[in-house]
Short mmCIF file of C-alpha atoms in Angstrom, two decimals:
data_model
loop_
_atom_site.label_atom_id
_atom_site.label_comp_id
_atom_site.label_asym_id
_atom_site.label_seq_id
_atom_site.Cartn_x
_atom_site.Cartn_y
_atom_site.Cartn_z
CA UNK A 1 15.58 -6.56 15.04
CA UNK A 2 12.44 -8.22 14.19
CA UNK A 3 9.55 -7.75 17.00
CA UNK A 4 6.05 -8.59 16.91
CA UNK A 5 4.73 -6.06 19.57
CA UNK A 6 4.64 -2.46 20.03
CA UNK A 7 6.48 -0.67 22.78
CA UNK A 8 4.12 0.81 25.29
CA UNK A 9 5.69 4.28 24.21
CA UNK A 10 5.10 3.96 20.89
CA UNK A 11 1.43 3.35 21.56
CA UNK A 12 1.37 6.53 23.41
CA UNK A 13 2.62 8.22 20.43
CA UNK A 14 0.02 6.42 18.37
CA UNK A 15 -2.77 7.56 20.63
CA UNK A 16 -1.25 11.16 21.05
CA UNK A 17 -1.44 11.53 17.06
CA UNK A 18 -5.08 10.55 16.97
CA UNK A 19 -5.76 13.11 19.71
CA UNK A 20 -4.52 15.57 17.47
CA UNK A 21 -6.55 14.34 14.55
CA UNK A 22 -7.69 17.92 13.50
CA UNK A 23 -4.01 18.87 12.63
CA UNK A 24 -3.11 15.46 10.95
CA UNK A 25 -3.71 17.06 7.37
CA UNK A 26 -1.15 19.71 7.78
CA UNK A 27 1.45 17.81 6.18
CA UNK A 28 4.44 19.88 7.90
CA UNK A 29 3.22 19.54 11.34
CA UNK A 30 3.13 15.86 10.88
CA UNK A 31 6.35 15.58 9.51
CA UNK A 32 7.28 17.48 12.54
CA UNK A 33 6.09 15.28 15.13
CA UNK A 34 7.36 12.17 13.33
CA UNK A 35 10.87 13.99 13.37
CA UNK A 36 10.86 14.73 16.84
CA UNK A 37 9.45 11.43 18.03
CA UNK A 38 12.72 9.64 16.15
CA UNK A 39 15.16 12.26 17.83
CA UNK A 40 13.61 11.19 21.45
CA UNK A 41 13.71 7.70 20.76
CA UNK A 42 16.49 6.65 18.50
CA UNK A 43 16.37 3.17 19.10
CA UNK A 44 13.02 1.84 19.08
CA UNK A 45 13.04 -1.72 17.49
CA UNK A 46 10.96 -2.35 14.12
CA UNK A 47 7.57 -3.79 14.36
CA UNK A 48 6.61 -6.74 12.33
CA UNK A 49 2.58 -8.07 11.83
CA UNK A 50 0.41 -5.36 13.14
CA UNK A 51 -0.18 -3.30 10.01
CA UNK A 52 -1.65 -4.94 6.59
CA UNK A 53 -2.64 -3.86 3.18
CA UNK A 54 -5.18 -5.74 1.52
CA UNK A 55 -5.91 -6.36 -2.28
CA UNK A 56 -8.60 -3.75 -2.13
CA UNK A 57 -6.19 -1.18 -0.68
CA UNK A 58 -7.90 -1.23 2.60
CA UNK A 59 -5.48 -0.65 5.62
CA UNK A 60 -6.21 -3.60 8.64
CA UNK A 61 -4.82 -3.57 11.53
CA UNK A 62 -3.91 -7.23 13.15
CA UNK A 63 -4.15 -7.57 16.50
CA UNK A 64 -2.06 -10.80 18.47
CA UNK A 65 -5.21 -12.82 17.69
CA UNK A 66 -5.62 -12.00 13.92
CA UNK A 67 -1.94 -12.97 13.92
CA UNK A 68 -2.35 -16.12 15.48
CA UNK A 69 -4.91 -17.19 13.49
CA UNK A 70 -3.82 -15.65 10.19
CA UNK A 71 -6.71 -13.29 9.98
CA UNK A 72 -6.67 -10.27 7.70
CA UNK A 73 -7.18 -8.23 10.67
CA UNK A 74 -9.61 -5.21 11.23
CA UNK A 75 -10.26 -2.47 8.70
CA UNK A 76 -8.98 0.94 9.83
CA UNK A 77 -11.87 3.60 9.19
CA UNK A 78 -10.42 6.65 11.07
CA UNK A 79 -9.55 8.85 8.05
CA UNK A 80 -6.99 11.27 9.69
CA UNK A 81 -5.14 8.13 10.57
CA UNK A 82 -5.51 6.70 7.11
CA UNK A 83 -4.03 10.27 6.00
CA UNK A 84 -1.24 9.97 8.37
CA UNK A 85 -0.16 6.15 7.46
CA UNK A 86 -0.18 6.97 3.75
CA UNK A 87 2.19 10.25 4.00
CA UNK A 88 4.56 8.29 6.05
CA UNK A 89 4.51 5.21 3.73
CA UNK A 90 7.78 4.42 2.18
CA UNK A 91 10.03 1.32 1.79
CA UNK A 92 13.60 0.38 2.69
CA UNK A 93 16.65 -0.47 0.66
CA UNK A 94 15.70 -3.88 0.30
CA UNK A 95 12.13 -3.02 -0.71
CA UNK A 96 10.27 -3.76 2.46
CA UNK A 97 7.25 -1.40 2.77
CA UNK A 98 6.82 0.43 6.28
CA UNK A 99 4.82 3.03 8.20
CA UNK A 100 6.91 5.61 9.89
CA UNK A 101 5.06 5.52 13.28
CA UNK A 102 7.04 8.36 14.97
CA UNK A 103 10.09 6.59 16.13
CA UNK A 104 9.29 3.02 14.81
CA UNK A 105 9.14 1.52 11.58
CA UNK A 106 5.83 -0.25 11.22
CA UNK A 107 6.18 -2.77 8.54
CA UNK A 108 3.45 -3.55 6.22
CA UNK A 109 2.25 -7.10 5.73
CA UNK A 110 1.34 -6.84 2.01
CA UNK A 111 -1.36 -9.22 0.78
CA UNK A 112 -0.18 -8.73 -2.75
CA UNK A 113 1.43 -5.55 -3.77
CA UNK A 114 2.55 -2.08 -2.29
CA UNK A 115 0.06 -0.16 -4.12
CA UNK A 116 -3.55 -0.92 -5.48
CA UNK A 117 -4.95 1.10 -8.35
CA UNK A 118 -8.38 2.15 -9.56
CA UNK A 119 -9.54 3.03 -13.02
CA UNK A 120 -11.00 6.55 -12.96
CA UNK A 121 -12.99 8.40 -15.93
CA UNK A 122 -11.33 11.36 -17.03
CA UNK A 123 -13.81 12.75 -19.94
CA UNK A 124 -13.47 10.08 -22.59
CA UNK A 125 -10.43 8.86 -20.98
CA UNK A 126 -9.82 6.63 -18.18
CA UNK A 127 -6.76 7.35 -15.85
CA UNK A 128 -5.29 5.47 -12.93
CA UNK A 129 -5.32 6.61 -9.31
CA UNK A 130 -4.25 4.51 -6.13
CA UNK A 131 -6.53 3.88 -3.34
CA UNK A 132 -4.44 6.61 -1.76
CA UNK A 133 -5.60 9.37 -4.08
CA UNK A 134 -2.11 9.48 -6.12
CA UNK A 135 -1.99 9.41 -9.67
CA UNK A 136 -0.36 6.78 -11.30
CA UNK A 137 1.24 6.43 -14.73
CA UNK A 138 1.87 2.76 -16.07
CA UNK A 139 4.57 1.86 -17.72
CA UNK A 140 3.94 -2.00 -18.38
CA UNK A 141 1.10 -4.33 -17.42
CA UNK A 142 0.84 -8.26 -16.48
CA UNK A 143 -1.61 -10.94 -15.68
CA UNK A 144 -1.01 -13.90 -13.37
CA UNK A 145 -2.62 -17.48 -13.15
CA UNK A 146 -5.57 -16.15 -10.91
CA UNK A 147 -6.32 -13.50 -13.60
CA UNK A 148 -5.20 -10.59 -11.33
CA UNK A 149 -3.82 -7.46 -13.09
CA UNK A 150 -0.54 -5.86 -12.08
CA UNK A 151 0.68 -2.54 -13.36
CA UNK A 152 4.31 -1.11 -13.42
CA UNK A 153 4.31 2.58 -12.96
CA UNK A 154 5.03 5.46 -11.44
CA UNK A 155 3.13 6.79 -8.13
CA UNK A 156 2.87 10.67 -8.02
CA UNK A 157 4.99 11.82 -5.12
CA UNK A 158 7.13 8.76 -4.76
CA UNK A 159 10.14 9.89 -7.04
CA UNK A 160 11.03 8.61 -10.33
CA UNK A 161 11.46 5.04 -9.82
CA UNK A 162 8.86 2.35 -11.21
CA UNK A 163 6.37 0.47 -8.53
CA UNK A 164 4.04 -2.55 -8.95
CA UNK A 165 0.40 -2.22 -8.22
CA UNK A 166 -2.53 -4.50 -8.37
CA UNK A 167 -5.85 -3.35 -10.14
CA UNK A 168 -8.69 -3.01 -8.07
CA UNK A 169 -11.02 -6.44 -8.93
CA UNK A 170 -14.14 -3.95 -9.49
CA UNK A 171 -12.04 -2.67 -12.39
CA UNK A 172 -11.06 -6.04 -14.32
CA UNK A 173 -14.17 -5.14 -16.64
CA UNK A 174 -13.39 -1.87 -17.65
CA UNK A 175 -9.75 -2.98 -18.50
CA UNK A 176 -10.67 -5.82 -20.37
CA UNK A 177 -12.68 -3.49 -22.33
CA UNK A 178 -9.41 -1.41 -23.46
CA UNK A 179 -8.01 -5.08 -24.44
CA UNK A 180 -7.30 -6.98 -27.17
CA UNK A 181 -6.76 -10.44 -25.98
CA UNK A 182 -4.40 -12.83 -28.02
CA UNK A 183 -5.56 -16.37 -26.64
CA UNK A 184 -3.48 -19.03 -25.87
CA UNK A 185 -1.17 -19.69 -28.78
CA UNK A 186 0.44 -16.56 -29.76
CA UNK A 187 3.54 -16.20 -28.00
CA UNK A 188 4.78 -14.24 -24.67
CA UNK A 189 2.07 -11.72 -24.62
CA UNK A 190 -1.44 -12.47 -23.55
CA UNK A 191 -2.91 -9.54 -25.35
CA UNK A 192 -2.17 -5.66 -25.66
CA UNK A 193 -3.66 -3.03 -23.18
CA UNK A 194 -4.75 0.22 -25.13
CA UNK A 195 -4.00 3.24 -22.42
CA UNK A 196 -3.71 7.04 -23.26
CA UNK A 197 -2.42 6.46 -27.11
CA UNK A 198 -0.26 3.87 -26.28
CA UNK A 199 -0.17 -0.09 -26.54
CA UNK A 200 1.08 -2.03 -23.61
CA UNK A 201 1.50 -5.49 -24.22
CA UNK A 202 -0.09 -7.78 -21.23
CA UNK A 203 2.68 -10.01 -20.16
CA UNK A 204 2.22 -13.12 -18.04
CA UNK A 205 3.34 -13.30 -14.24
CA UNK A 206 3.14 -15.76 -11.52
CA UNK A 207 1.94 -14.80 -7.96
CA UNK A 208 4.47 -15.67 -5.28
CA UNK A 209 3.03 -14.23 -2.18
CA UNK A 210 2.51 -15.62 1.31
CA UNK A 211 -1.00 -14.57 2.48
CA UNK A 212 -1.19 -12.59 5.87
CA UNK A 213 1.53 -14.78 7.62
#
């Protein structure tokens, strides 16, 4: 079921993880902690509204006040906690993204997409990396009515399925420099993005998202 609060026992687990922050970089240790918590508390309800990912890849904690006033929430600065969130970040069968916080699924309020990517110089080339540090291999390119650029592609470590990522707005100029734009009267494609020896059509797409409900 849907709940908008975190049970006290789950908050205690969250605090316990922070208390072991020196061990959070050991993936096996974290996975073991999560598995043990899920086995101990198998019926913890899902949580909604408390965690958000904004358009610049910043994780945000949304308190009851932030939720009530539709605010983005406070940025999470604790690096080991961010690492823990990222390692346990995935989606369910209907495409909803969540962070497995021990026994509880904490579903993420996405300001736009589940991944944010940056253009990273690599010699004479430019590659893409998510704000979580994973390599990103684009397979498609889109631009919405507000000038946002989205890329379909594969995130390293996330299997073989394509996902969707928003290009960080600080990299729009660098992206545009690798494009030929057609203008308004040249068919469906808005232009061509030249990347890694490939020409990828830039297709129009409409933004359809509710910001921080």
